[in-house]
mmCIF file of C-alpha atoms in Angstrom:
data_model
loop_
_atom_site.group_PDB
_atom_site.id
_atom_site.type_symbol
_atom_site.label_atom_id
_atom_site.label_comp_id
_atom_site.label_asym_id
_atom_site.label_seq_id
_atom_site.Cartn_x
_atom_site.Cartn_y
_atom_site.Cartn_z
ATOM 1 C CA MET A 1 -0.063 0.143 -0.214
ATOM 2 C CA THR A 2 1.336 3.518 -0.882
ATOM 3 C CA MET A 3 0.885 6.283 1.278
ATOM 4 C CA PHE A 4 -2.617 7.416 0.919
ATOM 5 C CA ASP A 5 -3.302 9.894 3.921
ATOM 6 C CA GLN A 6 -2.148 13.403 4.372
ATOM 7 C CA PRO A 7 1.847 14.137 3.894
ATOM 8 C CA LEU A 8 3.670 14.285 7.156
ATOM 9 C CA HIS A 9 4.058 18.133 7.410
ATOM 10 C CA GLN A 10 -0.006 18.256 7.461
ATOM 11 C CA LEU A 11 -0.356 15.549 9.785
ATOM 12 C CA LYS A 12 1.902 17.246 12.243
ATOM 13 C CA THR A 13 -0.737 19.917 12.401
ATOM 14 C CA TYR A 14 -4.007 18.261 11.874
ATOM 15 C CA LEU A 15 -6.519 19.355 14.369
ATOM 16 C CA PRO A 16 -10.029 18.238 13.506
ATOM 17 C CA GLU A 17 -12.855 19.511 15.200
ATOM 18 C CA VAL A 18 -14.553 16.269 16.524
ATOM 19 C CA ALA A 19 -18.302 16.290 17.329
ATOM 20 C CA GLU A 20 -18.608 16.226 21.354
ATOM 21 C CA PRO A 21 -21.600 15.181 23.017
ATOM 22 C CA ASP A 22 -23.053 17.864 25.744
ATOM 23 C CA ASP A 23 -23.268 14.993 28.344
ATOM 24 C CA PHE A 24 -19.816 13.424 27.477
ATOM 25 C CA ASP A 25 -18.308 13.955 30.852
ATOM 26 C CA GLU A 26 -21.672 13.044 32.724
ATOM 27 C CA PHE A 27 -22.135 9.917 30.696
ATOM 28 C CA TRP A 28 -18.838 8.626 31.583
ATOM 29 C CA GLU A 29 -18.953 9.309 35.162
ATOM 30 C CA ARG A 30 -22.202 7.655 35.294
ATOM 31 C CA VAL A 31 -21.043 4.399 33.593
ATOM 32 C CA LEU A 32 -17.751 4.195 35.876
ATOM 33 C CA ASP A 33 -19.597 5.238 39.067
ATOM 34 C CA ARG A 34 -21.978 2.194 38.290
ATOM 35 C CA ALA A 35 -18.969 -0.199 37.492
ATOM 36 C CA ARG A 36 -17.082 0.999 40.778
ATOM 37 C CA THR A 37 -19.903 -0.336 42.821
ATOM 38 C CA SER A 38 -18.222 -3.690 42.954
ATOM 39 C CA PRO A 39 -14.685 -4.115 44.466
ATOM 40 C CA ALA A 40 -12.062 -4.396 41.720
ATOM 41 C CA VAL A 41 -10.481 -7.553 42.219
ATOM 42 C CA ILE A 42 -12.603 -10.836 42.300
ATOM 43 C CA ASP A 43 -9.889 -13.521 42.412
ATOM 44 C CA VAL A 44 -6.166 -13.941 42.218
ATOM 45 C CA THR A 45 -4.741 -17.250 41.579
ATOM 46 C CA SER A 46 -0.945 -18.347 41.018
ATOM 47 C CA GLU A 47 -0.264 -19.770 37.694
ATOM 48 C CA ASP A 48 2.521 -21.939 36.709
ATOM 49 C CA SER A 49 3.677 -20.649 33.130
ATOM 50 C CA GLY A 50 6.821 -22.921 33.111
ATOM 51 C CA LEU A 51 9.214 -19.802 33.346
ATOM 52 C CA THR A 52 11.493 -19.369 36.344
ATOM 53 C CA LEU A 53 12.626 -15.700 36.018
ATOM 54 C CA VAL A 54 8.798 -14.384 36.199
ATOM 55 C CA ASP A 55 6.019 -15.024 38.487
ATOM 56 C CA THR A 56 2.504 -15.146 36.951
ATOM 57 C CA TRP A 57 -0.942 -14.846 38.464
ATOM 58 C CA ASP A 58 -4.284 -15.463 36.760
ATOM 59 C CA ILE A 59 -6.401 -12.439 37.730
ATOM 60 C CA THR A 60 -10.194 -12.051 37.682
ATOM 61 C CA PHE A 61 -11.545 -8.320 37.919
ATOM 62 C CA ALA A 62 -14.643 -6.604 37.944
ATOM 63 C CA GLY A 63 -15.432 -4.779 34.674
ATOM 64 C CA PHE A 64 -18.577 -3.178 33.249
ATOM 65 C CA ASP A 65 -21.349 -3.922 35.260
ATOM 66 C CA GLY A 66 -19.416 -6.153 37.811
ATOM 67 C CA HIS A 67 -18.785 -8.588 34.912
ATOM 68 C CA PRO A 68 -15.727 -10.846 35.613
ATOM 69 C CA ILE A 69 -12.746 -9.876 33.273
ATOM 70 C CA LYS A 70 -9.741 -12.223 32.885
ATOM 71 C CA ALA A 71 -5.997 -10.937 32.987
ATOM 72 C CA TRP A 72 -2.659 -12.041 33.643
ATOM 73 C CA LEU A 73 -0.416 -10.262 36.027
ATOM 74 C CA THR A 74 3.463 -11.160 35.441
ATOM 75 C CA ARG A 75 6.225 -9.809 37.252
ATOM 76 C CA PRO A 76 10.078 -10.391 38.104
ATOM 77 C CA ALA A 77 10.444 -13.603 39.954
ATOM 78 C CA GLY A 78 10.575 -13.064 43.862
ATOM 79 C CA SER A 79 9.535 -9.497 43.543
ATOM 80 C CA LEU A 80 6.175 -9.438 45.375
ATOM 81 C CA GLU A 81 7.580 -7.507 48.475
ATOM 82 C CA GLU A 82 8.650 -4.611 46.359
ATOM 83 C CA ALA A 83 6.162 -1.708 45.038
ATOM 84 C CA LEU A 84 6.957 -1.977 41.346
ATOM 85 C CA PRO A 85 5.438 0.356 38.768
ATOM 86 C CA ALA A 86 2.737 -1.349 36.735
ATOM 87 C CA VAL A 87 2.124 -1.503 33.002
ATOM 88 C CA VAL A 88 -1.452 -2.506 31.977
ATOM 89 C CA GLU A 89 -1.727 -3.620 28.631
ATOM 90 C CA TYR A 90 -4.575 -3.727 26.028
ATOM 91 C CA VAL A 91 -4.453 -5.873 23.265
ATOM 92 C CA GLY A 92 -5.529 -5.513 19.513
ATOM 93 C CA TYR A 93 -8.806 -6.472 17.958
ATOM 94 C CA GLY A 94 -9.681 -10.171 17.897
ATOM 95 C CA ARG A 95 -6.872 -11.081 19.758
ATOM 96 C CA GLY A 96 -7.553 -12.480 23.561
ATOM 97 C CA ARG A 97 -4.942 -12.495 26.555
ATOM 98 C CA GLY A 98 -3.540 -15.404 25.221
ATOM 99 C CA LEU A 99 -1.066 -17.665 27.436
ATOM 100 C CA PRO A 100 1.080 -16.115 30.094
ATOM 101 C CA HIS A 101 4.484 -16.781 28.435
ATOM 102 C CA GLU A 102 3.682 -14.882 25.345
ATOM 103 C CA ARG A 103 4.154 -11.034 26.775
ATOM 104 C CA ILE A 104 6.819 -10.966 29.176
ATOM 105 C CA THR A 105 8.811 -7.923 27.749
ATOM 106 C CA PHE A 106 7.625 -5.591 30.512
ATOM 107 C CA ALA A 107 8.146 -8.083 33.274
ATOM 108 C CA ALA A 108 11.696 -8.631 31.956
ATOM 109 C CA ALA A 109 12.232 -4.952 32.276
ATOM 110 C CA GLY A 110 11.223 -4.609 35.758
ATOM 111 C CA TYR A 111 7.702 -3.796 35.602
ATOM 112 C CA ALA A 112 4.474 -5.524 37.036
ATOM 113 C CA HIS A 113 2.748 -6.193 33.722
ATOM 114 C CA LEU A 114 -1.296 -6.875 33.752
ATOM 115 C CA VAL A 115 -2.472 -8.131 30.277
ATOM 116 C CA MET A 116 -6.383 -7.592 30.018
ATOM 117 C CA ASP A 117 -8.528 -10.112 28.289
ATOM 118 C CA VAL A 118 -11.001 -8.828 25.749
ATOM 119 C CA ARG A 119 -14.558 -9.787 26.359
ATOM 120 C CA GLY A 120 -16.016 -12.018 23.519
ATOM 121 C CA GLN A 121 -12.816 -11.757 21.521
ATOM 122 C CA GLY A 122 -9.830 -14.081 21.177
ATOM 123 C CA SER A 123 -11.058 -16.108 18.415
ATOM 124 C CA ARG A 124 -9.365 -14.322 15.233
ATOM 125 C CA TYR A 125 -5.542 -14.722 15.937
ATOM 126 C CA GLY A 126 -3.353 -15.064 18.866
ATOM 127 C CA SER A 127 -3.766 -17.927 21.398
ATOM 128 C CA GLY A 128 -7.332 -17.219 22.432
ATOM 129 C CA GLY A 129 -9.178 -15.349 25.432
ATOM 130 C CA SER A 130 -10.985 -16.379 28.536
ATOM 131 C CA THR A 131 -13.753 -13.720 29.008
ATOM 132 C CA PRO A 132 -17.306 -13.951 27.516
ATOM 133 C CA ASP A 133 -19.444 -10.900 27.015
ATOM 134 C CA PRO A 134 -22.699 -11.694 28.523
ATOM 135 C CA VAL A 135 -24.438 -8.726 26.974
ATOM 136 C CA GLY A 136 -26.581 -9.542 23.922
ATOM 137 C CA CYS A 137 -27.400 -6.960 20.913
ATOM 138 C CA ASP A 138 -29.765 -6.390 18.144
ATOM 139 C CA PRO A 139 -28.686 -7.330 14.870
ATOM 140 C CA ALA A 140 -25.034 -6.393 14.193
ATOM 141 C CA ALA A 141 -22.499 -6.760 11.412
ATOM 142 C CA PRO A 142 -20.081 -9.575 11.950
ATOM 143 C CA GLY A 143 -17.456 -8.700 14.576
ATOM 144 C CA PHE A 144 -17.834 -6.529 17.505
ATOM 145 C CA ALA A 145 -17.799 -2.805 16.341
ATOM 146 C CA THR A 146 -21.525 -2.528 15.785
ATOM 147 C CA ARG A 147 -22.780 -4.356 18.661
ATOM 148 C CA GLY A 148 -25.258 -2.086 20.355
ATOM 149 C CA ILE A 149 -24.361 0.785 18.432
ATOM 150 C CA LEU A 150 -27.408 2.636 18.253
ATOM 151 C CA ALA A 151 -27.180 3.787 21.988
ATOM 152 C CA PRO A 152 -24.108 4.682 23.745
ATOM 153 C CA GLY A 153 -25.077 2.874 26.813
ATOM 154 C CA ASP A 154 -25.526 -0.304 24.931
ATOM 155 C CA TYR A 155 -22.416 -0.208 22.793
ATOM 156 C CA TYR A 156 -19.754 -2.912 22.930
ATOM 157 C CA TYR A 157 -16.787 -0.497 23.190
ATOM 158 C CA THR A 158 -18.501 1.468 26.098
ATOM 159 C CA ARG A 159 -18.393 -1.990 27.899
ATOM 160 C CA LEU A 160 -14.701 -2.523 26.803
ATOM 161 C CA ILE A 161 -13.631 1.126 27.675
ATOM 162 C CA THR A 162 -15.198 0.480 31.223
ATOM 163 C CA ASP A 163 -13.293 -2.869 31.600
ATOM 164 C CA ALA A 164 -9.865 -1.146 30.803
ATOM 165 C CA VAL A 165 -10.568 1.548 33.402
ATOM 166 C CA ARG A 166 -11.235 -1.079 35.772
ATOM 167 C CA ALA A 167 -8.273 -2.965 34.817
ATOM 168 C CA VAL A 168 -6.112 0.207 36.220
ATOM 169 C CA ASP A 169 -8.273 0.103 39.435
ATOM 170 C CA ALA A 170 -7.698 -3.775 39.700
ATOM 171 C CA VAL A 171 -4.060 -3.574 39.331
ATOM 172 C CA ARG A 172 -3.618 -0.677 41.899
ATOM 173 C CA ALA A 173 -5.466 -3.013 44.368
ATOM 174 C CA LEU A 174 -2.753 -5.810 44.071
ATOM 175 C CA PRO A 175 0.123 -6.305 46.449
ATOM 176 C CA GLY A 176 3.479 -5.300 45.206
ATOM 177 C CA VAL A 177 2.167 -2.505 42.960
ATOM 178 C CA ASP A 178 3.096 1.141 43.358
ATOM 179 C CA ALA A 179 -0.502 2.806 42.476
ATOM 180 C CA GLY A 180 0.977 6.224 41.801
ATOM 181 C CA ARG A 181 3.241 4.430 38.841
ATOM 182 C CA VAL A 182 0.496 2.967 36.648
ATOM 183 C CA VAL A 183 1.180 3.066 32.897
ATOM 184 C CA ALA A 184 -1.572 2.289 30.102
ATOM 185 C CA LEU A 185 0.089 0.581 27.007
ATOM 186 C CA GLY A 186 -1.717 -0.698 23.911
ATOM 187 C CA ASN A 187 -1.503 -1.241 20.056
ATOM 188 C CA SER A 188 -4.532 -0.879 17.649
ATOM 189 C CA GLN A 189 -7.803 -1.593 19.414
ATOM 190 C CA GLY A 190 -5.604 -1.687 22.605
ATOM 191 C CA GLY A 191 -3.885 1.805 21.671
ATOM 192 C CA GLY A 192 -7.347 3.026 21.436
ATOM 193 C CA LEU A 193 -8.307 1.860 24.934
ATOM 194 C CA ALA A 194 -5.185 3.223 26.502
ATOM 195 C CA VAL A 195 -6.098 6.796 24.755
ATOM 196 C CA ALA A 196 -9.355 6.279 26.219
ATOM 197 C CA VAL A 197 -8.012 5.473 29.928
ATOM 198 C CA ALA A 198 -5.724 8.347 29.747
ATOM 199 C CA GLY A 199 -8.870 10.525 29.441
ATOM 200 C CA LEU A 200 -10.717 8.801 32.104
ATOM 201 C CA VAL A 201 -8.057 8.043 34.847
ATOM 202 C CA PRO A 202 -6.532 11.733 35.782
ATOM 203 C CA ASP A 203 -3.341 10.226 37.789
ATOM 204 C CA LEU A 204 -1.588 7.723 35.451
ATOM 205 C CA ALA A 205 2.086 7.942 35.380
ATOM 206 C CA ALA A 206 2.325 7.545 31.592
ATOM 207 C CA VAL A 207 0.564 6.243 28.318
ATOM 208 C CA LEU A 208 1.904 4.459 25.275
ATOM 209 C CA SER A 209 -0.285 4.343 22.452
ATOM 210 C CA SER A 210 0.570 2.734 18.921
ATOM 211 C CA ALA A 211 -1.829 2.725 15.710
ATOM 212 C CA PRO A 212 -4.744 3.415 18.114
ATOM 213 C CA LEU A 213 -8.152 2.673 16.824
ATOM 214 C CA LEU A 214 -11.551 4.657 17.414
ATOM 215 C CA CYS A 215 -9.834 8.039 16.920
ATOM 216 C CA ASP A 216 -11.271 10.553 14.629
ATOM 217 C CA VAL A 217 -13.704 7.992 13.720
ATOM 218 C CA GLU A 218 -15.972 9.751 11.250
ATOM 219 C CA ARG A 219 -12.790 10.272 9.202
ATOM 220 C CA ALA A 220 -11.955 6.840 9.533
ATOM 221 C CA LEU A 221 -15.033 5.734 7.948
ATOM 222 C CA ASN A 222 -14.575 7.828 5.001
ATOM 223 C CA LEU A 223 -10.935 6.568 4.584
ATOM 224 C CA THR A 224 -10.923 2.876 4.957
ATOM 225 C CA ASP A 225 -13.062 -0.340 4.649
ATOM 226 C CA GLU A 226 -10.491 -2.521 6.546
ATOM 227 C CA HIS A 227 -12.078 -4.000 9.633
ATOM 228 C CA PRO A 228 -13.060 -3.249 12.056
ATOM 229 C CA TYR A 229 -14.122 0.322 10.669
ATOM 230 C CA GLY A 230 -15.281 -1.833 7.712
ATOM 231 C CA GLU A 231 -17.792 -3.300 9.969
ATOM 232 C CA VAL A 232 -19.500 0.003 10.755
ATOM 233 C CA VAL A 233 -19.394 0.586 6.976
ATOM 234 C CA GLN A 234 -21.024 -2.604 6.060
ATOM 235 C CA TYR A 235 -23.697 -2.122 8.940
ATOM 236 C CA LEU A 236 -24.608 1.511 7.495
ATOM 237 C CA ALA A 237 -24.864 0.006 4.015
ATOM 238 C CA VAL A 238 -27.683 -2.107 5.211
ATOM 239 C CA HIS A 239 -29.247 0.209 8.042
ATOM 240 C CA ARG A 240 -29.252 3.401 5.902
ATOM 241 C CA ASP A 241 -31.411 5.341 8.226
ATOM 242 C CA ALA A 242 -28.895 4.537 11.278
ATOM 243 C CA VAL A 243 -26.235 6.957 10.329
ATOM 244 C CA ASP A 244 -27.158 9.847 12.919
ATOM 245 C CA ALA A 245 -27.455 7.360 15.531
ATOM 246 C CA VAL A 246 -24.379 5.550 14.896
ATOM 247 C CA LEU A 247 -22.275 8.636 14.463
ATOM 248 C CA THR A 248 -23.802 9.800 17.817
ATOM 249 C CA THR A 249 -22.827 6.704 19.643
ATOM 250 C CA LEU A 250 -19.259 6.598 18.258
ATOM 251 C CA SER A 251 -18.873 10.314 19.632
ATOM 252 C CA TYR A 252 -18.993 8.974 22.907
ATOM 253 C CA VAL A 253 -16.191 6.578 22.595
ATOM 254 C CA ASP A 254 -13.837 8.758 20.176
ATOM 255 C CA GLY A 255 -10.332 8.719 21.343
ATOM 256 C CA VAL A 256 -9.804 12.394 20.425
ATOM 257 C CA LEU A 257 -12.156 13.549 23.032
ATOM 258 C CA PHE A 258 -10.266 11.356 25.549
ATOM 259 C CA ALA A 259 -7.196 12.491 24.485
ATOM 260 C CA ARG A 260 -7.975 16.096 24.774
ATOM 261 C CA ARG A 261 -8.800 15.412 28.682
ATOM 262 C CA ALA A 262 -5.581 13.653 29.243
ATOM 263 C CA THR A 263 -2.568 14.543 31.629
ATOM 264 C CA ALA A 264 -0.069 11.799 31.557
ATOM 265 C CA PRO A 265 3.023 11.998 29.538
ATOM 266 C CA ALA A 266 2.255 9.995 26.310
ATOM 267 C CA HIS A 267 4.348 8.033 23.566
ATOM 268 C CA PHE A 268 2.665 7.280 20.245
ATOM 269 C CA GLY A 269 3.381 5.311 17.236
ATOM 270 C CA VAL A 270 2.153 5.370 13.726
ATOM 271 C CA GLY A 271 2.813 3.719 10.271
ATOM 272 C CA LEU A 272 2.118 6.353 7.643
ATOM 273 C CA ARG A 273 0.759 3.468 5.280
ATOM 274 C CA ASP A 274 -1.748 2.170 7.837
ATOM 275 C CA THR A 275 -4.999 1.456 6.351
ATOM 276 C CA VAL A 276 -6.391 -0.156 9.381
ATOM 277 C CA CYS A 277 -6.001 2.871 11.533
ATOM 278 C CA PRO A 278 -5.142 5.704 9.162
ATOM 279 C CA PRO A 279 -2.301 8.020 10.234
ATOM 280 C CA SER A 280 -4.334 10.977 10.459
ATOM 281 C CA THR A 281 -6.612 9.663 12.879
ATOM 282 C CA ALA A 282 -3.485 8.760 15.097
ATOM 283 C CA PHE A 283 -2.274 12.201 14.439
ATOM 284 C CA ALA A 284 -5.893 13.734 15.664
ATOM 285 C CA ALA A 285 -5.523 12.088 18.987
ATOM 286 C CA PHE A 286 -1.837 13.012 19.379
ATOM 287 C CA ASN A 287 -2.190 16.742 18.214
ATOM 288 C CA HIS A 288 -4.987 17.050 20.597
ATOM 289 C CA TYR A 289 -3.802 15.555 23.556
ATOM 290 C CA GLY A 290 -3.970 17.404 26.578
ATOM 291 C CA LEU A 291 -5.452 20.415 24.966
ATOM 292 C CA ALA A 292 -8.403 20.777 27.262
ATOM 293 C CA HIS A 293 -5.975 21.872 29.882
ATOM 294 C CA GLY A 294 -4.542 24.729 27.753
ATOM 295 C CA ASP A 295 -1.024 25.158 25.859
ATOM 296 C CA ASP A 296 0.735 25.983 29.295
ATOM 297 C CA ARG A 297 -0.394 22.633 30.767
ATOM 298 C CA GLN A 298 -0.425 20.344 27.840
ATOM 299 C CA ALA A 299 1.115 16.994 28.611
ATOM 300 C CA ARG A 300 4.291 16.072 27.572
ATOM 301 C CA ARG A 301 3.976 13.881 24.422
ATOM 302 C CA HIS A 302 6.224 12.138 21.547
ATOM 303 C CA ILE A 303 5.321 10.453 18.515
ATOM 304 C CA GLU A 304 7.371 7.783 16.538
ATOM 305 C CA VAL A 305 6.721 7.828 13.097
ATOM 306 C CA TYR A 306 7.329 4.911 10.498
ATOM 307 C CA PRO A 307 6.778 6.253 6.895
ATOM 308 C CA PHE A 308 7.433 2.861 5.166
ATOM 309 C CA ASN A 309 5.142 0.646 7.461
ATOM 310 C CA HIS A 310 1.779 -0.072 7.533
ATOM 311 C CA HIS A 311 -0.424 -1.325 10.779
ATOM 312 C CA GLU A 312 2.381 -3.147 11.953
ATOM 313 C CA GLY A 313 4.236 0.072 12.812
ATOM 314 C CA GLY A 314 7.765 -0.275 14.067
ATOM 315 C CA GLU A 315 7.302 -3.789 15.951
ATOM 316 C CA ALA A 316 10.368 -4.543 17.958
ATOM 317 C CA VAL A 317 12.149 -1.458 17.123
ATOM 318 C CA HIS A 318 9.107 0.406 18.529
ATOM 319 C CA THR A 319 9.068 -1.543 21.550
ATOM 320 C CA ARG A 320 12.682 -0.827 22.362
ATOM 321 C CA ARG A 321 11.880 2.769 21.877
ATOM 322 C CA GLN A 322 8.983 2.455 24.143
ATOM 323 C CA LEU A 323 11.129 0.837 26.762
ATOM 324 C CA THR A 324 13.708 3.618 26.686
ATOM 325 C CA TRP A 325 11.031 6.614 26.785
ATOM 326 C CA LEU A 326 9.215 4.871 29.724
ATOM 327 C CA ALA A 327 12.358 4.614 31.853
ATOM 328 C CA GLN A 328 13.300 8.136 31.198
ATOM 329 C CA THR A 329 9.680 9.447 31.558
ATOM 330 C CA LEU A 330 9.742 7.818 35.148
ATOM 331 C CA ALA A 331 12.959 8.815 36.056
ATOM 332 C CA GLU A 332 12.240 12.558 35.002
ATOM 333 C CA ALA A 333 8.998 12.660 37.028
ATOM 334 C CA GLY A 334 11.064 11.601 40.134
ATOM 335 C CA ARG A 335 9.078 8.415 40.153
ATOM 336 C CA GLY A 336 12.003 6.106 39.383
ATOM 337 C CA ALA A 337 11.957 3.205 36.677
ATOM 338 C CA PRO A 338 12.763 -0.089 37.816
ATOM 339 C CA ALA A 339 16.516 -0.850 37.920
ATOM 340 C CA VAL A 340 16.227 -3.719 35.491
ATOM 341 C CA SER A 341 14.437 -1.115 33.044
ATOM 342 C CA ALA A 342 17.515 0.943 33.307
ATOM 343 C CA GLN A 343 19.637 -2.009 32.345
ATOM 344 C CA ALA A 344 17.704 -2.802 29.379
ATOM 345 C CA ARG A 345 18.400 0.544 27.929
#
């Protein structure tokens, strides 16, 4: 795929006006208050991952409406007595939490690492998931992006974003975690969830988001037919009278609006040939990041650009850059990155 979106010099200044519902903040306050009526952590069970240098636990926490959500917690072996910074990771569309030995990079770098499962997903690629979505919906296009899409309170991504916030609540309630040093991390769908969490949790230590989904959504729908945006296109091709309702629902989960409210230092990544999450939509979130607080209080932010890459972005090169940036960011904040993380640089 050749470059199809705006040139880089225009992307750097792209600040779209994304429609914001009048009750956006009140809506999310109600949703999260309802979810927080349940204690965050439901169950913690030690898991034998077959690895000796990390310890792993099978976590169940209470997500949207108290629904049980699964996660893996992995940390350096024997470190439970130490309050480590925690990285909460959200995975891509169609993937589940997989197996506990698959994602150990951040634990090897000295962090407590929580990988959240994705309700109902986990059967498109990877090693599977463990969390059902107990909520049904009206007729929808195949996939998850149109489930409950006619009303924000019924929408699948309202539930998933709530789960993502509650994952932060849960990791902060676990022993051996420094609640003041919690980081949100994700790619694609996970990157969109990380941006949403940045806007809904005001005291994160940092945010790392690459190729974020659900940003500048209306533009994405006009640029690409790739799934999962293509599911919405397919749905509207049949439900022709539902456009206004669908766009209204999507405005409640648009990452640009969450990004505007964010305060934590942020690290983004984008491939300029990405047709799944078009680069302009990632730049929309990046350029709006923290703007609700004014230019003088805008959070520190950085973006890595990969001109010749598609949705895969920088892959392992990008991960190395994330590790370096995160260690420096925590150190500059006076909060201290893990010693192992400093060695990894």
